[in-house]
């Protein structure tokens, strides 16, 4: 085998390797999602299930503040009560109301956010409008429940927590059109 | 390592084009190496002007020179230009010049692809710099182009993404060329374990490049489709995850920092033995340590993301793995020191830069170990401490090694000795002003000054002023380097074939400057 | 071009393991290196290196599990 042939063999191997690594970059996406699923790190769109009967800690009160935001879509979005007091372990239902102020049908997706961050670990949601996209007809008003409980394991020094939802607009092809021009940034 | 070879005589039948066409069409590794080096120097000055604008704005609290939007574009572009435009092409330039001459090959394995991989760079650079003139300006979300900011920006971001694609393709082609050259084109008798350290480090670097560059290309492609074609890889609202970008990016990004330092290790491992007049201490250890660093570099990426949200087990894993990388790196530092031990040392400019490298790179390495400790990292994340850390490893690490290498091989490349006095001035000015500019940034970071901000609280004013003075001094000192190089190209004392008394590798058996086509008959290594 | 590895590889698993271990530490004796270079094939070293990396990762994970 002369040098030119040997060189093209190496070239071919390395090119194949490059293509594989390019594919590997994309393969990291399902891999990442799988890891998140297995470790339970990022299940925003799935309802939690209660495995055992949780004991209600009636001696303790936690104030849950409810917050609502919209991001770039003409909806009015608010909780019906701004906060609730709950016992850890107690199943609670709160209701959010959303109103489409525009004359077109809009798909929206709510993304939750918790404060303190730690709450994510102890908050179990059995039902939430954030598990699926919401389609609102022009001028439609909708009331949507969130059913949750806070596990009694929540550290003792936390007495007030905040659950916040932000609605993003989904395009017809499920894309978010974040209408922010660079000049606004 | 001695070599016997036929002296290459200029070929009478050699009709290579002259003028501009020579450079456009050149497939000669020396021409292409020269172009790489000049390209990277131009990009170095471009990124340097951005850095000085940043520092000028930070000279005093308040907004004086640029508005915050443009400031953010400058910090982002300074990073991209310096990493992809200056440091990486400079090392490829060294590889082009030196690898064939050091292993006794006539040229690179794929000469035409070599030309192509260089000429991809100028269009990519124009695209990257052109993003300043796009509506909305250049990317402004930091060089790491994290979503969601990078998904929201104007079309300047698209231009930067394409530029990264092209630069990545260029790097991959360059690496394939270098790997093939090293594996297949060595002169008879040049076994892998006889190769100079610089060739070894580049072989490993090139493997790292083909390993991770395609992953970066994939990551920015996902950004591109998220921006323009309605996919939702990184869009939380559409079921994606912005943190996933950080994982994919740093899977590329961490090996990338070793891509930028391993060739520097190689250059220093050539310079230190030459001016200590002793063979490199622990050559085999150096090879093994380089390989070890390369492998470990692939499993520590998430230490860039300790504050992004990670289970404590993940934090501990990446903290331990990161701290263990310091072991092979430490082995290298000890080997260089042991090489100098009882050597008959002399302190010409390349040696000064190499010693400066060891000293300051070790400092940067230590601040890296400090940043690896999770509780401290959570404190100093996104502060000037991190800025100080990576400028110590990239400027006084990679860049000092590039300067050292340039001085070391300039007599070989040009046939003239450079001006030793001016070279020493360049070193001492760089050394002084570099530390003036960046040492105080450690204090700024520990005191809590965040990075990537155009304005800051009053208590940071004094250190920022010192840092700016240092930065301008450092920047202006580099013009001296330009002058020394130009003067050396135009003339000066003739350099013998072996420009340095203690030099041993194969390129010093060629006359200075080497003939346009060298080692057409392979040398025999005894 | 290089066909000088015609003789069958003599590297034993122990030798590969030793070479990989010292490679991770970054220190290797010159004499050991010479014997590695003559008896180990690149494929052996690469596979050994990957196994070594996997073992390294697993041992770190075990350490992390112990301390948390």
mmCIF file of N, CA, C and O in Angstrom, chain B residues 344-388:
data_model
loop_
_atom_site.group_PDB
_atom_site.id
_atom_site.type_symbol
_atom_site.label_atom_id
_atom_site.label_comp_id
_atom_site.label_asym_id
_atom_site.label_seq_id
_atom_site.Cartn_x
_atom_site.Cartn_y
_atom_site.Cartn_z
ATOM 1 N N UNK B 344 22.452 23.671 31.576
ATOM 2 C CA UNK B 344 23.185 24.929 31.377
ATOM 3 C C UNK B 344 22.247 25.860 30.634
ATOM 4 O O UNK B 344 22.167 25.840 29.408
ATOM 5 N N UNK B 345 21.515 26.625 31.436
ATOM 6 C CA UNK B 345 20.423 27.401 30.860
ATOM 7 C C UNK B 345 20.923 28.726 30.328
ATOM 8 O O UNK B 345 21.876 29.312 30.819
ATOM 9 N N UNK B 346 20.270 29.177 29.259
ATOM 10 C CA UNK B 346 20.461 30.547 28.799
ATOM 11 C C UNK B 346 19.075 31.119 28.551
ATOM 12 O O UNK B 346 18.129 30.371 28.305
ATOM 13 N N UNK B 347 18.995 32.435 28.618
ATOM 14 C CA UNK B 347 17.665 33.041 28.666
ATOM 15 C C UNK B 347 17.397 33.929 27.467
ATOM 16 O O UNK B 347 17.248 35.130 27.596
ATOM 17 N N UNK B 348 17.351 33.308 26.285
ATOM 18 C CA UNK B 348 16.909 34.049 25.120
ATOM 19 C C UNK B 348 15.395 34.218 25.189
ATOM 20 O O UNK B 348 14.718 33.564 25.997
ATOM 21 N N UNK B 349 14.861 35.053 24.302
ATOM 22 C CA UNK B 349 13.433 35.391 24.381
ATOM 23 C C UNK B 349 12.515 34.163 24.412
ATOM 24 O O UNK B 349 11.583 34.127 25.230
ATOM 25 N N UNK B 350 12.725 33.138 23.552
ATOM 26 C CA UNK B 350 11.793 32.002 23.626
ATOM 27 C C UNK B 350 11.791 31.358 25.005
ATOM 28 O O UNK B 350 10.728 30.997 25.531
ATOM 29 N N UNK B 351 12.979 31.252 25.607
ATOM 30 C CA UNK B 351 13.075 30.651 26.931
ATOM 31 C C UNK B 351 12.366 31.522 27.961
ATOM 32 O O UNK B 351 11.687 31.003 28.856
ATOM 33 N N UNK B 352 12.505 32.849 27.825
ATOM 34 C CA UNK B 352 11.816 33.723 28.773
ATOM 35 C C UNK B 352 10.312 33.490 28.690
ATOM 36 O O UNK B 352 9.617 33.359 29.707
ATOM 37 N N UNK B 353 9.796 33.425 27.459
ATOM 38 C CA UNK B 353 8.356 33.198 27.320
ATOM 39 C C UNK B 353 7.971 31.828 27.873
ATOM 40 O O UNK B 353 6.915 31.672 28.484
ATOM 41 N N UNK B 354 8.840 30.823 27.664
ATOM 42 C CA UNK B 354 8.504 29.485 28.156
ATOM 43 C C UNK B 354 8.472 29.459 29.682
ATOM 44 O O UNK B 354 7.575 28.858 30.287
ATOM 45 N N UNK B 355 9.451 30.129 30.304
ATOM 46 C CA UNK B 355 9.457 30.154 31.770
ATOM 47 C C UNK B 355 8.280 30.976 32.281
ATOM 48 O O UNK B 355 7.609 30.598 33.253
ATOM 49 N N UNK B 356 8.019 32.098 31.607
ATOM 50 C CA UNK B 356 6.845 32.893 31.954
ATOM 51 C C UNK B 356 5.587 32.052 31.854
ATOM 52 O O UNK B 356 4.699 32.122 32.706
ATOM 53 N N UNK B 357 5.537 31.226 30.809
ATOM 54 C CA UNK B 357 4.399 30.330 30.625
ATOM 55 C C UNK B 357 4.243 29.414 31.828
ATOM 56 O O UNK B 357 3.163 29.303 32.410
ATOM 57 N N UNK B 358 5.341 28.727 32.210
ATOM 58 C CA UNK B 358 5.238 27.757 33.300
ATOM 59 C C UNK B 358 4.750 28.444 34.567
ATOM 60 O O UNK B 358 3.834 27.978 35.245
ATOM 61 N N UNK B 359 5.354 29.600 34.854
ATOM 62 C CA UNK B 359 5.035 30.334 36.070
ATOM 63 C C UNK B 359 3.561 30.760 36.083
ATOM 64 O O UNK B 359 2.805 30.430 37.008
ATOM 65 N N UNK B 360 3.139 31.439 35.024
ATOM 66 C CA UNK B 360 1.796 32.011 35.039
ATOM 67 C C UNK B 360 0.728 30.968 34.752
ATOM 68 O O UNK B 360 -0.376 31.038 35.287
ATOM 69 N N UNK B 361 1.057 29.974 33.904
ATOM 70 C CA UNK B 361 0.067 28.935 33.643
ATOM 71 C C UNK B 361 -0.217 28.164 34.926
ATOM 72 O O UNK B 361 -1.362 27.780 35.193
ATOM 73 N N UNK B 362 0.817 27.933 35.723
ATOM 74 C CA UNK B 362 0.608 27.236 36.990
ATOM 75 C C UNK B 362 -0.319 28.044 37.893
ATOM 76 O O UNK B 362 -1.225 27.493 38.528
ATOM 77 N N UNK B 363 -0.110 29.369 37.915
ATOM 78 C CA UNK B 363 -1.021 30.228 38.686
ATOM 79 C C UNK B 363 -2.451 30.064 38.193
ATOM 80 O O UNK B 363 -3.394 29.887 38.978
ATOM 81 N N UNK B 364 -2.606 30.105 36.864
ATOM 82 C CA UNK B 364 -3.946 29.956 36.286
ATOM 83 C C UNK B 364 -4.523 28.586 36.584
ATOM 84 O O UNK B 364 -5.720 28.439 36.816
ATOM 85 N N UNK B 365 -3.644 27.574 36.594
ATOM 86 C CA UNK B 365 -4.111 26.236 36.922
ATOM 87 C C UNK B 365 -4.609 26.166 38.349
ATOM 88 O O UNK B 365 -5.640 25.558 38.633
ATOM 89 N N UNK B 366 -3.889 26.822 39.251
ATOM 90 C CA UNK B 366 -4.310 26.802 40.648
ATOM 91 C C UNK B 366 -5.645 27.512 40.840
ATOM 92 O O UNK B 366 -6.518 27.016 41.553
ATOM 93 N N UNK B 367 -5.807 28.675 40.181
ATOM 94 C CA UNK B 367 -7.112 29.333 40.329
ATOM 95 C C UNK B 367 -8.191 28.466 39.708
ATOM 96 O O UNK B 367 -9.349 28.525 40.112
ATOM 97 N N UNK B 368 -7.807 27.623 38.728
ATOM 98 C CA UNK B 368 -8.769 26.671 38.172
ATOM 99 C C UNK B 368 -9.185 25.644 39.200
ATOM 100 O O UNK B 368 -10.367 25.306 39.316
ATOM 101 N N UNK B 369 -8.216 25.138 39.969
ATOM 102 C CA UNK B 369 -8.559 24.168 41.010
ATOM 103 C C UNK B 369 -9.465 24.825 42.054
ATOM 104 O O UNK B 369 -10.390 24.209 42.572
ATOM 105 N N UNK B 370 -9.195 26.107 42.332
ATOM 106 C CA UNK B 370 -10.056 26.826 43.278
ATOM 107 C C UNK B 370 -11.485 26.865 42.738
ATOM 108 O O UNK B 370 -12.455 26.586 43.455
ATOM 109 N N UNK B 371 -11.600 27.178 41.431
ATOM 110 C CA UNK B 371 -12.945 27.259 40.836
ATOM 111 C C UNK B 371 -13.613 25.886 40.786
ATOM 112 O O UNK B 371 -14.836 25.794 40.692
ATOM 113 N N UNK B 372 -12.817 24.814 40.814
ATOM 114 C CA UNK B 372 -13.402 23.476 40.723
ATOM 115 C C UNK B 372 -14.149 23.101 41.996
ATOM 116 O O UNK B 372 -14.981 22.207 41.981
ATOM 117 N N UNK B 373 -13.832 23.777 43.088
ATOM 118 C CA UNK B 373 -14.473 23.449 44.367
ATOM 119 C C UNK B 373 -15.867 24.058 44.374
ATOM 120 O O UNK B 373 -16.013 25.285 44.303
ATOM 121 N N UNK B 374 -16.883 23.206 44.450
ATOM 122 C CA UNK B 374 -18.253 23.658 44.210
ATOM 123 C C UNK B 374 -18.659 24.863 45.060
ATOM 124 O O UNK B 374 -19.116 25.868 44.518
ATOM 125 N N UNK B 375 -18.472 24.815 46.388
ATOM 126 C CA UNK B 375 -18.946 25.967 47.170
ATOM 127 C C UNK B 375 -18.265 27.264 46.765
ATOM 128 O O UNK B 375 -18.896 28.325 46.752
ATOM 129 N N UNK B 376 -16.971 27.186 46.404
ATOM 130 C CA UNK B 376 -16.291 28.411 45.987
ATOM 131 C C UNK B 376 -16.788 28.830 44.613
ATOM 132 O O UNK B 376 -16.994 30.016 44.341
ATOM 133 N N UNK B 377 -17.011 27.833 43.747
ATOM 134 C CA UNK B 377 -17.450 28.182 42.401
ATOM 135 C C UNK B 377 -18.797 28.876 42.425
ATOM 136 O O UNK B 377 -19.039 29.810 41.668
ATOM 137 N N UNK B 378 -19.673 28.420 43.322
ATOM 138 C CA UNK B 378 -20.983 29.064 43.402
ATOM 139 C C UNK B 378 -20.808 30.529 43.783
ATOM 140 O O UNK B 378 -21.506 31.402 43.298
ATOM 141 N N UNK B 379 -19.765 30.785 44.595
ATOM 142 C CA UNK B 379 -19.471 32.169 44.978
ATOM 143 C C UNK B 379 -18.873 32.972 43.816
ATOM 144 O O UNK B 379 -19.287 34.093 43.561
ATOM 145 N N UNK B 380 -17.916 32.402 43.113
ATOM 146 C CA UNK B 380 -17.183 33.207 42.119
ATOM 147 C C UNK B 380 -17.720 33.036 40.699
ATOM 148 O O UNK B 380 -17.208 33.658 39.779
ATOM 149 N N UNK B 381 -18.728 32.185 40.529
ATOM 150 C CA UNK B 381 -19.329 31.999 39.208
ATOM 151 C C UNK B 381 -19.672 33.347 38.580
ATOM 152 O O UNK B 381 -20.247 34.206 39.216
ATOM 153 N N UNK B 382 -19.279 33.519 37.307
ATOM 154 C CA UNK B 382 -19.610 34.743 36.569
ATOM 155 C C UNK B 382 -19.063 36.009 37.224
ATOM 156 O O UNK B 382 -19.650 37.067 37.121
ATOM 157 N N UNK B 383 -17.924 35.872 37.920
ATOM 158 C CA UNK B 383 -17.288 37.074 38.429
ATOM 159 C C UNK B 383 -15.942 37.244 37.726
ATOM 160 O O UNK B 383 -15.533 36.399 36.931
ATOM 161 N N UNK B 384 -15.259 38.332 38.049
ATOM 162 C CA UNK B 384 -13.945 38.572 37.452
ATOM 163 C C UNK B 384 -12.911 37.545 37.889
ATOM 164 O O UNK B 384 -11.867 37.441 37.275
ATOM 165 N N UNK B 385 -13.204 36.787 38.950
ATOM 166 C CA UNK B 385 -12.244 35.740 39.325
ATOM 167 C C UNK B 385 -12.115 34.739 38.191
ATOM 168 O O UNK B 385 -11.018 34.295 37.844
ATOM 169 N N UNK B 386 -13.241 34.399 37.596
ATOM 170 C CA UNK B 386 -13.227 33.453 36.483
ATOM 171 C C UNK B 386 -12.510 34.071 35.281
ATOM 172 O O UNK B 386 -11.721 33.418 34.592
ATOM 173 N N UNK B 387 -12.772 35.376 35.062
ATOM 174 C CA UNK B 387 -12.090 36.075 33.963
ATOM 175 C C UNK B 387 -10.582 35.994 34.180
ATOM 176 O O UNK B 387 -9.807 35.668 33.269
ATOM 177 N N UNK B 388 -10.155 36.302 35.405
ATOM 178 C CA UNK B 388 -8.722 36.259 35.700
ATOM 179 C C UNK B 388 -8.181 34.856 35.475
ATOM 180 O O UNK B 388 -7.142 34.667 34.836
#
